[in-house]
Amino acid sequence: MEEQRAPAAGSSRRWRTGPAWWSREGDRVRWPWRSTVLVTAFVLIGSHFAAESQVDERAPLDAFARLLLLAAGAQLLWRHRYPVAVAFGTAAAVMVYLGAGYPYGPVFLTVALSCFGAIVAGHRRAAWAAMGTLWAGHVLVAHWLYRWLPPSGDSAAPWGQEIVVAAWVVAIGALSELVRTRREQWAREREERARAARRRADEERLRIARELHDVLAHSISVINVQAGVGLALLDTDPEQARTALTTIRAKSKEALGEVRQVLDTLRAPGAAPRAPAPGLGRLPELVAQAASAGLAVDVEGETPRLPPATDLAAFRVVQEALTNVVRHSGSRHARVRLDHDRRTLRIRIDDDGPATGADAGGSGNGLAGMRERAAALGGTIEAGPRPDGGFRVLAALPVTPKEDDR
């Protein structure tokens, strides 16, 4: 069986036309020269030996018989491009061959191969119709028309022979159906694996985008505030302006490091990170950074021992909430409360407001990212204005990882 041409870049393989060695690639089909020549030669040679063993029973092979054998075999050259036409064409050639009284032999192989290919390519009814037509024609010739057809003096064929022929037809059809079913199953499995790979790639891109947003939004907010302080005090208080510039330098260096870590993960999926992922152990650092941006933060409660994914999500939730207070709230005071039991860590971040723009609590991307983080772990995020003014973020994250994350 011939190998199919390698598809051009960007082309898609259509399953309907079957496996690679008999499928289309665009409008180009590999011509099966070698297999066609081998089958045709086998049919011609095998029929010659069959004729020698049936000298007294069937008509001898002549030029017309060999022409029919050659036509039946040569049609297989088009079995990839026109499977239905070839199935009926080979059946018709074999029917004429049998009707002329020529010897039984491997000529049936041409019909078997053409119908096998047609079924696997998806043309099931046509293939079954071609095989059924051949069998019915054989019954008609062997039990009625034999009186008027060569060889002379021929008698009706035994019905047991017809049962054997019918059994072979059913066996060939059943094998073809089995192959077709298995190929379709493999194609579905390949498509499922491809969809799963695309889904994992999408989830990884979303994770990286969320991580970059959280790192950059927080860092740039602190840098923006410190830059404003430095500009305001540049002439009146140079020392304080120097402190602001030092904070900007440290924060930008930290942000670059975290961004580099995220990008390293993108370039080498599955590689261990060079630095540990941040967690609530760095909460005092967040509080200090918020203080340098003019936001006083009170922290209540203790941090339990958390899985790495939950620890990172909790850190990012607090980081995003404090960043939103700095950027979108007129309040200079925020409260972070941590509470936990054996299953859930609850985080509450409050500020007293008022909002300094239309995007109270954030522009939407940060809140969406927090909700996606929590949902991925089996937790929840609630965020919105408080009845007495200000804004509140409530997070509930699992203390123990989900079974499928272990």
XYZ file of C-alpha atoms in Angstrom, residues 112-341:
230
model
C -13.184 -7.171 -2.558
C -10.475 -4.471 -2.580
C -12.620 -1.840 -4.283
C -15.580 -2.384 -1.948
C -13.291 -2.504 1.092
C -11.861 0.893 0.157
C -15.295 2.350 -0.556
C -16.673 1.297 2.845
C -13.688 2.619 4.768
C -13.881 5.864 2.772
C -17.473 6.293 3.965
C -19.440 5.041 0.909
C -21.041 2.141 2.729
C -24.330 1.826 0.838
C -22.638 1.955 -2.543
C -20.150 -0.763 -1.594
C -22.806 -3.043 -0.156
C -24.960 -2.443 -3.233
C -22.068 -3.368 -5.548
C -21.360 -6.604 -3.651
C -25.054 -7.445 -3.441
C -25.503 -6.824 -7.162
C -22.578 -9.118 -7.989
C -23.907 -11.882 -5.767
C -27.434 -11.574 -7.173
C -26.042 -11.605 -10.732
C -24.031 -14.704 -9.960
C -27.139 -16.455 -8.614
C -29.068 -15.454 -11.738
C -26.359 -16.793 -14.062
C -25.618 -19.980 -12.098
C -29.266 -21.035 -11.646
C -31.181 -19.686 -14.640
C -29.201 -18.052 -17.445
C -26.610 -20.869 -17.561
C -28.825 -22.635 -20.168
C -28.108 -19.933 -22.749
C -24.604 -18.887 -21.683
C -21.269 -20.614 -22.254
C -19.920 -23.149 -21.658
C -22.381 -25.392 -23.463
C -23.823 -28.274 -21.517
C -23.222 -26.543 -18.202
C -25.454 -27.471 -15.257
C -26.841 -25.385 -12.409
C -24.424 -24.616 -9.612
C -25.121 -26.155 -6.192
C -26.817 -23.853 -3.703
C -24.121 -24.607 -1.158
C -21.733 -22.681 -3.407
C -23.993 -19.643 -3.252
C -24.000 -19.819 0.546
C -20.198 -19.825 0.534
C -20.117 -16.819 -1.827
C -22.647 -14.961 0.348
C -20.574 -15.741 3.445
C -17.491 -14.271 1.774
C -19.438 -11.147 0.804
C -20.637 -10.675 4.389
C -17.144 -11.338 5.764
C -15.553 -8.757 3.472
C -18.238 -6.210 4.318
C -17.968 -6.879 8.049
C -14.168 -6.535 7.993
C -14.488 -3.279 6.076
C -17.028 -1.941 8.564
C -14.767 -2.916 11.456
C -11.807 -1.089 9.924
C -13.967 1.952 9.183
C -15.267 2.044 12.750
C -11.794 1.715 14.234
C -10.395 4.443 11.999
C -13.214 6.794 12.947
C -12.622 5.999 16.615
C -8.909 6.760 16.244
C -9.764 9.993 14.444
C -12.092 11.029 17.279
C -9.418 10.201 19.847
C -6.844 12.259 17.937
C -9.288 15.161 17.767
C -9.996 14.860 21.496
C -6.270 14.911 22.245
C -5.828 17.922 19.979
C -8.714 19.734 21.687
C -7.293 18.893 25.109
C -3.868 20.206 24.054
C -5.434 23.421 22.753
C -7.423 23.759 25.971
C -4.295 23.298 28.082
C -2.472 25.862 25.947
C -5.344 28.333 26.363
C -5.385 27.783 30.113
C -1.618 28.290 30.274
C -1.846 31.513 28.267
C -4.629 32.723 30.549
C -2.572 31.869 33.635
C 0.453 33.741 32.319
C -1.638 36.740 31.283
C -3.253 36.816 34.733
C 0.137 36.541 36.429
C 1.617 39.334 34.319
C -1.392 41.545 35.008
C -1.108 41.045 38.751
C 2.645 41.707 38.791
C 2.590 44.729 36.498
C -0.580 46.363 37.836
C 0.692 46.350 41.409
C 4.246 47.366 40.578
C 3.312 50.120 38.157
C 0.761 51.518 40.604
C 3.436 51.802 43.315
C 5.911 53.263 40.822
C 3.320 55.784 39.635
C 2.565 56.952 43.181
C 6.246 57.185 44.107
C 7.037 59.055 40.902
C 4.337 61.612 41.798
C 5.782 61.980 45.301
C 9.287 62.399 43.906
C 8.209 65.071 41.435
C 6.262 66.972 44.094
C 9.168 66.966 46.575
C 12.053 67.270 44.160
C 12.658 70.966 44.989
C 11.279 71.256 48.533
C 12.495 67.971 50.061
C 15.242 66.345 47.965
C 15.896 63.647 50.578
C 12.291 62.458 50.472
C 12.394 62.606 46.682
C 15.523 60.415 46.793
C 13.646 57.895 48.963
C 10.813 57.809 46.423
C 13.269 57.206 43.572
C 14.932 54.428 45.582
C 11.530 52.798 46.058
C 10.851 53.082 42.327
C 14.178 51.439 41.530
C 13.598 48.565 43.950
C 10.033 47.985 42.817
C 10.895 48.052 39.115
C 13.726 45.579 39.729
C 11.361 43.275 41.597
C 8.737 43.548 38.847
C 11.302 42.744 36.165
C 12.381 39.680 38.122
C 8.824 38.379 38.441
C 8.077 39.063 34.781
C 11.264 37.236 33.797
C 10.205 34.264 35.909
C 6.803 34.127 34.211
C 8.395 34.370 30.754
C 10.905 31.653 31.607
C 7.986 29.383 32.439
C 6.414 30.252 29.067
C 9.602 29.438 27.161
C 10.186 26.145 28.997
C 6.815 24.634 30.001
C 7.116 22.248 32.918
C 10.490 23.586 34.040
C 10.928 24.334 37.729
C 10.851 28.077 38.494
C 14.145 29.652 39.487
C 12.566 31.435 42.472
C 9.739 30.321 44.768
C 6.299 31.648 43.932
C 5.149 34.455 46.228
C 2.731 33.665 49.043
C 1.184 35.185 52.152
C 4.603 34.970 53.801
C 5.352 38.127 51.824
C 2.317 39.939 53.229
C 4.492 42.265 55.384
C 6.318 43.240 52.184
C 2.996 44.107 50.551
C 2.029 46.200 53.559
C 5.353 48.065 53.377
C 4.933 48.727 49.665
C 1.399 50.016 50.226
C 2.704 52.260 53.013
C 5.320 53.704 50.647
C 2.436 54.545 48.288
C 0.615 56.374 51.105
C -1.786 53.568 52.094
C -1.828 52.357 55.687
C -2.791 48.687 55.957
C -3.886 46.848 59.105
C -3.585 43.047 59.044
C -5.583 40.801 61.371
C -5.406 37.036 61.710
C -2.790 34.370 61.112
C -1.865 32.561 57.926
C -2.345 28.773 57.933
C -0.097 26.323 56.126
C -1.318 26.457 52.527
C -0.698 24.506 49.328
C 1.525 26.466 46.901
C -1.324 27.208 44.464
C -3.619 28.492 47.216
C -0.798 30.490 48.824
C -0.035 32.200 45.503
C -3.715 32.889 44.831
C -4.200 34.396 48.307
C -1.151 36.630 47.837
C -2.377 37.821 44.442
C -5.873 38.516 45.775
C -4.498 40.742 48.564
C -2.043 42.351 46.149
C -4.743 43.147 43.580
C -7.162 44.439 46.212
C -4.553 46.784 47.741
C -3.495 47.918 44.265
C -7.108 48.818 43.482
C -7.358 50.815 46.734
C -4.239 52.787 45.774
C -5.454 53.404 42.225
C -9.201 53.819 42.572
C -10.008 54.833 46.147
C -9.649 58.113 47.991
C -9.117 56.209 51.230
C -5.615 56.104 52.709
C -6.455 53.239 55.005
C -7.270 49.575 54.314
C -7.864 46.526 56.481
C -6.925 42.923 55.662
C -8.476 40.177 57.765
C -7.466 36.512 57.528
C -9.682 33.812 58.968
C -9.521 30.075 58.426
C -10.795 26.725 59.539
